[in-house]
Short mmCIF file of C-alpha atoms and ligand atoms in Angstrom, two decimals:
data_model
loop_
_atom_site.label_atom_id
_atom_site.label_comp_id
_atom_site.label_asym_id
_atom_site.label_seq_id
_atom_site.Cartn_x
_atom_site.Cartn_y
_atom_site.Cartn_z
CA UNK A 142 -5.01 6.08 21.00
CA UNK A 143 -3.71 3.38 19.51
CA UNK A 144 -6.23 0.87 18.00
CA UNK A 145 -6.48 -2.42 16.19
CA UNK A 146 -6.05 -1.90 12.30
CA UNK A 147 -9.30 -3.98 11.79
CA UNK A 148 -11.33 -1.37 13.54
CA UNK A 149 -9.98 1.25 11.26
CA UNK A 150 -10.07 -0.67 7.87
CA UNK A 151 -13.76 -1.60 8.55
CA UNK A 152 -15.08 2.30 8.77
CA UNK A 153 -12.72 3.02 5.39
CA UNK A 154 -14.78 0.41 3.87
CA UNK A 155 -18.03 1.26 5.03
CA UNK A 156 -17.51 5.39 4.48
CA UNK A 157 -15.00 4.53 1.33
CA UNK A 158 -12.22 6.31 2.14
CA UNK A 159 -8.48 5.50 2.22
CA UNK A 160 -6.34 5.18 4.98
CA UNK A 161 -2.95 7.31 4.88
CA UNK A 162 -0.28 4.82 5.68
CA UNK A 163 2.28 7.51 6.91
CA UNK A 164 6.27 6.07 7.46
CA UNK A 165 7.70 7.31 10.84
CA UNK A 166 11.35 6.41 11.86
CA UNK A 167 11.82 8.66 15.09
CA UNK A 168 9.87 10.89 17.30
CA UNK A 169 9.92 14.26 15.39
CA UNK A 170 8.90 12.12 12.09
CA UNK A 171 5.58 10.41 14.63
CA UNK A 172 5.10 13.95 16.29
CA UNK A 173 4.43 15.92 12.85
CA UNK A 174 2.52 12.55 11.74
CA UNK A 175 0.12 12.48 14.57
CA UNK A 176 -0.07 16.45 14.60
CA UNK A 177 -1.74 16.32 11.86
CA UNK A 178 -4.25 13.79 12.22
CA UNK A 179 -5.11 15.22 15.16
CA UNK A 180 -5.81 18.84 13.52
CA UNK A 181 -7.47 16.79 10.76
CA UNK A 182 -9.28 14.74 12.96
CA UNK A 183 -8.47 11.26 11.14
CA UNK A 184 -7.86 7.71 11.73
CA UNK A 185 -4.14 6.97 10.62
CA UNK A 186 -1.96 4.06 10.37
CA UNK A 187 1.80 4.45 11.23
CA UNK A 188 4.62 2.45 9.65
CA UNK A 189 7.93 1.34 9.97
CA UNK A 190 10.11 -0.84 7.42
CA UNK A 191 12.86 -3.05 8.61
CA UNK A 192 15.58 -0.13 7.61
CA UNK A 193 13.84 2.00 10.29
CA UNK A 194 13.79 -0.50 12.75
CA UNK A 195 17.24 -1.17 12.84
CA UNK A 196 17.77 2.84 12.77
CA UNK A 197 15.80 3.16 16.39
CA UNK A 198 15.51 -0.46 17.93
CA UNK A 199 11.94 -1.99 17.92
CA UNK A 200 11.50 -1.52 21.11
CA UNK A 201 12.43 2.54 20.94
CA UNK A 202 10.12 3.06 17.76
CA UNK A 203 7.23 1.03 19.06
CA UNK A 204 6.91 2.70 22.45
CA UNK A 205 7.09 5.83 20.73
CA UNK A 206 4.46 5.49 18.87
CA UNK A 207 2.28 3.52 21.47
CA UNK A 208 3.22 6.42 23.77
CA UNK A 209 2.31 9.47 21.40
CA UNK A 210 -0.46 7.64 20.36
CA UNK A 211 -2.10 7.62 23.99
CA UNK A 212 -0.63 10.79 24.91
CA UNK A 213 -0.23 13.47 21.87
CA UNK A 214 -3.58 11.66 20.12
CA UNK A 215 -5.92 11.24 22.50
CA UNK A 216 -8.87 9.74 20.65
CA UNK A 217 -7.34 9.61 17.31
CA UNK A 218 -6.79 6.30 16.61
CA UNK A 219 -4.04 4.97 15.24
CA UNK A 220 -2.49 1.68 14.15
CA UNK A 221 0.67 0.32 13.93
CA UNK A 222 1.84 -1.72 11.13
CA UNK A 223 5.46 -3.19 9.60
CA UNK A 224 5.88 -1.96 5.93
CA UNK A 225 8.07 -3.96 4.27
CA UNK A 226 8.42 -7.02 6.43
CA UNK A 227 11.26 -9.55 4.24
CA UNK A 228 11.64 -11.85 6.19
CA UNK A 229 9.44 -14.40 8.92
CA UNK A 230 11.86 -13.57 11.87
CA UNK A 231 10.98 -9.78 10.85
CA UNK A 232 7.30 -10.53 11.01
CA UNK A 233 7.65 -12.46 14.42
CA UNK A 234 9.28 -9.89 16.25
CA UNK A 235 6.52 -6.74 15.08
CA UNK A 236 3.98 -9.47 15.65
CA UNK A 237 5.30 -9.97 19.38
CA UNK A 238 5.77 -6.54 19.67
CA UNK A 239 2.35 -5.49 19.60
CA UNK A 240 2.36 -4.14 15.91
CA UNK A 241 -1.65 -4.92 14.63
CA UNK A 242 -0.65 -5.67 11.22
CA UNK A 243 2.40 -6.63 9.12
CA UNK A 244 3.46 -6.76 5.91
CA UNK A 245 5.30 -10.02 4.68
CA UNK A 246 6.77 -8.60 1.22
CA UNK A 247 8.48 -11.54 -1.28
CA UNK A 248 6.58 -10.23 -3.72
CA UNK A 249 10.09 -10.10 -5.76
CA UNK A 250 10.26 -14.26 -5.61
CA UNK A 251 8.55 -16.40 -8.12
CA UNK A 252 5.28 -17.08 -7.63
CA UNK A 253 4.88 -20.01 -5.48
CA UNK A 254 7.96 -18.97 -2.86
CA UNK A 255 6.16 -15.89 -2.68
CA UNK A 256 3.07 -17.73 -1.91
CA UNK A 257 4.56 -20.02 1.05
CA UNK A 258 6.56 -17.35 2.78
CA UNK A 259 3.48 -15.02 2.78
CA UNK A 260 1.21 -17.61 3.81
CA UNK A 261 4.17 -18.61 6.80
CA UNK A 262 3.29 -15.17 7.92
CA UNK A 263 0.09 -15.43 7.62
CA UNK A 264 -0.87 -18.43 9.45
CA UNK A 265 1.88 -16.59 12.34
CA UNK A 266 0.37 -13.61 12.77
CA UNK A 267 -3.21 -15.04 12.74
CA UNK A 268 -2.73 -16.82 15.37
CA UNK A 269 -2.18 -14.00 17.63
CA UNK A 270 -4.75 -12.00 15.61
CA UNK A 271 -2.80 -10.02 13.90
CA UNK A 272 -3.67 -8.69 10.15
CA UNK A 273 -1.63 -9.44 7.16
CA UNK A 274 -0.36 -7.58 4.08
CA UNK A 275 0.69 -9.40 1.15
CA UNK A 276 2.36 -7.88 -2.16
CA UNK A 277 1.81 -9.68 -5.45
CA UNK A 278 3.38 -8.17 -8.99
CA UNK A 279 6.52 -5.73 -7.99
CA UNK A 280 6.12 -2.27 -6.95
CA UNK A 281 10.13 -1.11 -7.72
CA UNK A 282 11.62 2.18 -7.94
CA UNK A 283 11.95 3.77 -11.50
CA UNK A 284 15.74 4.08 -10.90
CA UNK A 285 15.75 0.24 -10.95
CA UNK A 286 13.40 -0.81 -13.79
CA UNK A 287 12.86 0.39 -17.51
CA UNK A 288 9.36 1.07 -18.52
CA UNK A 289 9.22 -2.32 -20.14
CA UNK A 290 9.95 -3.98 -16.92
CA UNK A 291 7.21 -1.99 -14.77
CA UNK A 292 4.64 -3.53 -16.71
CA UNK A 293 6.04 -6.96 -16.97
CA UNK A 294 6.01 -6.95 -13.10
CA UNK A 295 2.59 -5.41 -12.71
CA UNK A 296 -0.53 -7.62 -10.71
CA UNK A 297 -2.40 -10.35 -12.94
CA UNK A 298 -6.00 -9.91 -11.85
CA UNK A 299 -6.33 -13.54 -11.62
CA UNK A 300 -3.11 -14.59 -9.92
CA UNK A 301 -4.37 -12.17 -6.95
CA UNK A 302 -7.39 -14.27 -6.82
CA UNK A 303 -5.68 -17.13 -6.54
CA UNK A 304 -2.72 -15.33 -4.48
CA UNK A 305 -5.30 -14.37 -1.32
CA UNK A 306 -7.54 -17.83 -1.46
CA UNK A 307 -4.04 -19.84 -1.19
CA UNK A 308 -2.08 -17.25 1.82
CA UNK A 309 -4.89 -16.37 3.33
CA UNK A 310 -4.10 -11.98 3.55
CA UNK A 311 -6.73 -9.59 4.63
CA UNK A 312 -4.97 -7.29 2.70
CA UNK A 313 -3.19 -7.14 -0.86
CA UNK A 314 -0.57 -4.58 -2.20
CA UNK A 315 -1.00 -4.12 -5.76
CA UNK A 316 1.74 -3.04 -8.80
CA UNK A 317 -0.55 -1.37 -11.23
CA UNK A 318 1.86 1.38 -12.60
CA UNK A 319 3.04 2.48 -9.07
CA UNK A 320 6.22 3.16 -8.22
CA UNK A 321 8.50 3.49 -4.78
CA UNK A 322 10.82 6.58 -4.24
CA UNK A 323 12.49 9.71 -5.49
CA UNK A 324 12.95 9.60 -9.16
CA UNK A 325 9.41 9.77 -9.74
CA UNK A 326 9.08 13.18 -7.93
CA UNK A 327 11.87 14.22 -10.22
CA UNK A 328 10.49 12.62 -14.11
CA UNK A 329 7.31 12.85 -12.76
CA UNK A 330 4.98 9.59 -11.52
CA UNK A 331 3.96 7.36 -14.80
CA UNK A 332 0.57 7.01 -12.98
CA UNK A 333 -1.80 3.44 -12.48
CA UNK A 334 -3.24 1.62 -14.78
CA UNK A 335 -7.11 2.22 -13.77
CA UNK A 336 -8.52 -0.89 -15.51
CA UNK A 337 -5.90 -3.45 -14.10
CA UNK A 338 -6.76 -2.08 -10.78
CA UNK A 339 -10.51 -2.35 -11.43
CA UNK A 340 -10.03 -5.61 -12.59
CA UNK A 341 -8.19 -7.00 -9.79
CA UNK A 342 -11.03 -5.27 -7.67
CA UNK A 343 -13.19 -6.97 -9.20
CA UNK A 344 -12.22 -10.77 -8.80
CA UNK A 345 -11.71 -9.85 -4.77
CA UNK A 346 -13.90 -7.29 -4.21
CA UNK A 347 -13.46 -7.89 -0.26
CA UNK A 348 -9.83 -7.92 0.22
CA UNK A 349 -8.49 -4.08 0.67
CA UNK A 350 -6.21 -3.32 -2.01
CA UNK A 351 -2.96 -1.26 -0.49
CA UNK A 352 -1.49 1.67 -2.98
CA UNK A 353 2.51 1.75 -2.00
CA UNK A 354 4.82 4.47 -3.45
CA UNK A 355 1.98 7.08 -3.79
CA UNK A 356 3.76 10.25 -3.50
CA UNK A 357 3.42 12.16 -5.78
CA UNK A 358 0.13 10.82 -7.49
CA UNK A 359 -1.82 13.36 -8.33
CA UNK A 360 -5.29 14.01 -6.15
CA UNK A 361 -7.60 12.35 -9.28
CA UNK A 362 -5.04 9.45 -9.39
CA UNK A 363 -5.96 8.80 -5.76
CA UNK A 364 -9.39 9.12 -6.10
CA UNK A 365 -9.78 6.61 -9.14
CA UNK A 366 -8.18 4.60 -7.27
CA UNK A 367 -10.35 4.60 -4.07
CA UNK A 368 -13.31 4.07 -6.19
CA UNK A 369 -11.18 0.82 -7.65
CA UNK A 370 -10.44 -0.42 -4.07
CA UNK A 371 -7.45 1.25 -2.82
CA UNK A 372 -8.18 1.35 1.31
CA UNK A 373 -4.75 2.50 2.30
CA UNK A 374 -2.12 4.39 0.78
CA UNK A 375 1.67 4.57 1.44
CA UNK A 376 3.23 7.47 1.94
CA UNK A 377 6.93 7.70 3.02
CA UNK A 378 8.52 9.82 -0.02
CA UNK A 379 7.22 13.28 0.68
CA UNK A 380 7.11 13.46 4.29
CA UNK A 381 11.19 12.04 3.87
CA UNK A 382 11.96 15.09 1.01
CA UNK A 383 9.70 17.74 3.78
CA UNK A 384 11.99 16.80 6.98
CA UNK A 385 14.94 17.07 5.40
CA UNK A 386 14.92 20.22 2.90
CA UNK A 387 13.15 22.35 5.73
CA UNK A 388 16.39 20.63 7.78
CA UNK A 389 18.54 22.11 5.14
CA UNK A 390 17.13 25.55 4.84
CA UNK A 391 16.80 25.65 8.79
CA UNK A 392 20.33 25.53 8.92
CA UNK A 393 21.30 27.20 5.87
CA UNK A 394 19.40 30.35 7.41
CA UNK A 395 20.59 30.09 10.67
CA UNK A 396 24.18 28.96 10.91
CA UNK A 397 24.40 30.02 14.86
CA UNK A 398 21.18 27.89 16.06
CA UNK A 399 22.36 25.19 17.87
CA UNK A 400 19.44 23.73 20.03
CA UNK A 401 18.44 20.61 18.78
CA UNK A 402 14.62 21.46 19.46
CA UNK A 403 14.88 24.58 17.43
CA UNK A 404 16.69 23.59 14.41
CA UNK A 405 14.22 20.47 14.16
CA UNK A 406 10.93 22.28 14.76
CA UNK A 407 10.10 23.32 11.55
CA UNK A 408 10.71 20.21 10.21
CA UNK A 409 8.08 18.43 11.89
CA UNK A 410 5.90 21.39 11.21
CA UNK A 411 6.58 20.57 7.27
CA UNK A 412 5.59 16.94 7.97
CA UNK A 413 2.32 17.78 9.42
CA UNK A 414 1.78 19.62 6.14
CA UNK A 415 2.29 17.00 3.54
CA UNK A 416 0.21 14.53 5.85
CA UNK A 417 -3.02 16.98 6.83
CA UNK A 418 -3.00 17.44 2.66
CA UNK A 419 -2.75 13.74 1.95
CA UNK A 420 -5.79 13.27 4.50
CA UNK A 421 -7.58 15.55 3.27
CA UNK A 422 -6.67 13.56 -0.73
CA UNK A 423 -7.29 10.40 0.64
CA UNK A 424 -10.68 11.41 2.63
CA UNK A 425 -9.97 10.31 5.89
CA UNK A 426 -10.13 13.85 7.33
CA UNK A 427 -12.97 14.26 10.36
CA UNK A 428 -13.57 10.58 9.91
CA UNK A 429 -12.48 10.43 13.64
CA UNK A 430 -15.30 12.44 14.87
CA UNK A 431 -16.91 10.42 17.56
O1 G3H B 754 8.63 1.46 0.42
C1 G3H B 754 9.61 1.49 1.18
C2 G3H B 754 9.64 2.48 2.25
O2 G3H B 754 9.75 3.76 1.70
C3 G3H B 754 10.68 2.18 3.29
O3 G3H B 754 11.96 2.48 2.85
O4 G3H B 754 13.49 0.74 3.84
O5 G3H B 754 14.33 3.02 3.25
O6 G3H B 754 12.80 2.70 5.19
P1 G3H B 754 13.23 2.21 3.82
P1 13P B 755 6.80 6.50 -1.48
O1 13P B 755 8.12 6.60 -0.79
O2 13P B 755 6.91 6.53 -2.94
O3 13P B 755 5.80 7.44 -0.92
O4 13P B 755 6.25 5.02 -1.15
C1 13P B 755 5.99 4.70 0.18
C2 13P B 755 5.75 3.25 0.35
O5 13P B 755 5.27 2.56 -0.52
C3 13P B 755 6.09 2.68 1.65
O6 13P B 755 5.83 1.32 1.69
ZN1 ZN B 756 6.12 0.38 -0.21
#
């Protein structure tokens, strides 16, 4: 069923867990989502970026996941957020769309733009009591930055402070050594820095921290970072590289299928993989037992 993020983000906290913040951009990508947190009995957010609403239409993507969430889920709850959100009219529409949360991302503007565009979004989406994401320090992809550059754009502990009193977020993503996309899965992910994380923990020990470009991180990685605050964690990488090399081999092995259904099935089987074993990482699993 589809829920309210704040009911979900409360039991995290309480039970310290994570939430597995899963990317969807079409039904087969939802279906092997929600598959598995219904095998693995978990609460789960879904997310879509701006890319993957223009792919489907807001309207398309959000009543397929509203739908599978009542229908496929059944008590599994599940809550719908915008990843990525760049710009206010972005935020507006997921807001009036029924998304529970949204993310208003300028974390890539100096300091103080970043600060009144997030808060913008902020004071928007409270009003209609929706819950906020804000992203302070970078999180890039190692394709665009040298190694120099991913720590110059890492979070200062005390500019999140300050960052969450002045916009207002109920949630922060944090750059501490993470990093978005392929490359990493290829050179292999430069893992966080543990004691800026604990540090930034520290100073707002009641804002949920949010861990983007996590696949890849190895399982003690994740849990460090739980213990440090992490409450959800993005995952969009594997379950992208699992559709479409099972896609590939699918076809590669059998050149005469030609039902849509058939050719795609396994493929949503290979996503319910890579989520049930992030759930499972991230400690979420049978924390939807009534
Ligand atoms: O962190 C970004 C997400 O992976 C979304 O990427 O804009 O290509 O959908 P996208
Ligand atoms: P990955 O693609 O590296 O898993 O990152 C996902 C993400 O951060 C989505 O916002
Ligand atoms: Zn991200």
């Amino acid at each position: 069923m589809l829920v309210h993020l704040s009911e979900l983000l409360k039991d995290a906290q309480e039970k310290k867990y994570a939430l597995g913040a899963f990317n969807i951009e079409n039904l087969e990508t939802t279906l092997g989502v929600v598959n598995a947190a219904v095998k693995k009995v978990s609460p789960i957010i879904l997310q879509v970026s701006e890319t993957s609403i223009q792919y489907a239409g807001l309207k398309a993507i959000t009543s397929i996941v509203q739908t599978i969430a009542s229908v496929q889920a059944g008590d599994i709850p599940i809550a719908l957020h915008l990843d990525h959100g760049r710009t206010f009219r972005a935020v507006a529409e997921c807001v009036r769309a029924g998304f529970s949360s949204i993310m208003m991302d300028a974390s890539d503007m100096p300091l103080t733009e970043n600060i009144i565009l997030t808060k913008q979004a902020v004071d928007f989406a409270h009003r209609k009591a929706v819950l906020t994401q804000g992203e302070l320090g970078v999180v890039k992809g190692l394709e665009e930055i040298e190694e120099e550059e991913r720590h110059k754009l890492m979070t200062d502990p005390e500019e999140a402070e300050k960052f969450v009193k002045a916009t207002g977020v109920d949630t922060l993503a944090v750059a501490v050594g993470n990093v978005h996309g392929i490359l990493k899965m290829q050179k292999g992910n430069p893992g966080l820095d543990l004691d800026r994380l604990e540090a930034i923990h520290k100073l707002i020990p009641d804002t949920p921290l949010v861990l983007h470009g996590a696949s890849g991180l190895p399982e003690a990685q994740i849990q460090k970072g739980i213990v440090r605050g992490i409450s959800i964690i993005n995952i969009d990488t594997e379950l992208r590289l699992a559709f479409t090399n099972t896609l590939r081999a699918t076809l590669i092995n059998d050149p005469e299928e030609f039902d849509p259904r058939e050719v795609l099935a396994p493929s949503i089987f290979a996503i319910q993989k890579v989520a049930e074993e992030k759930i499972e990482m991230f400690g979420s699993a049978g924390a939807a037992k009534p």
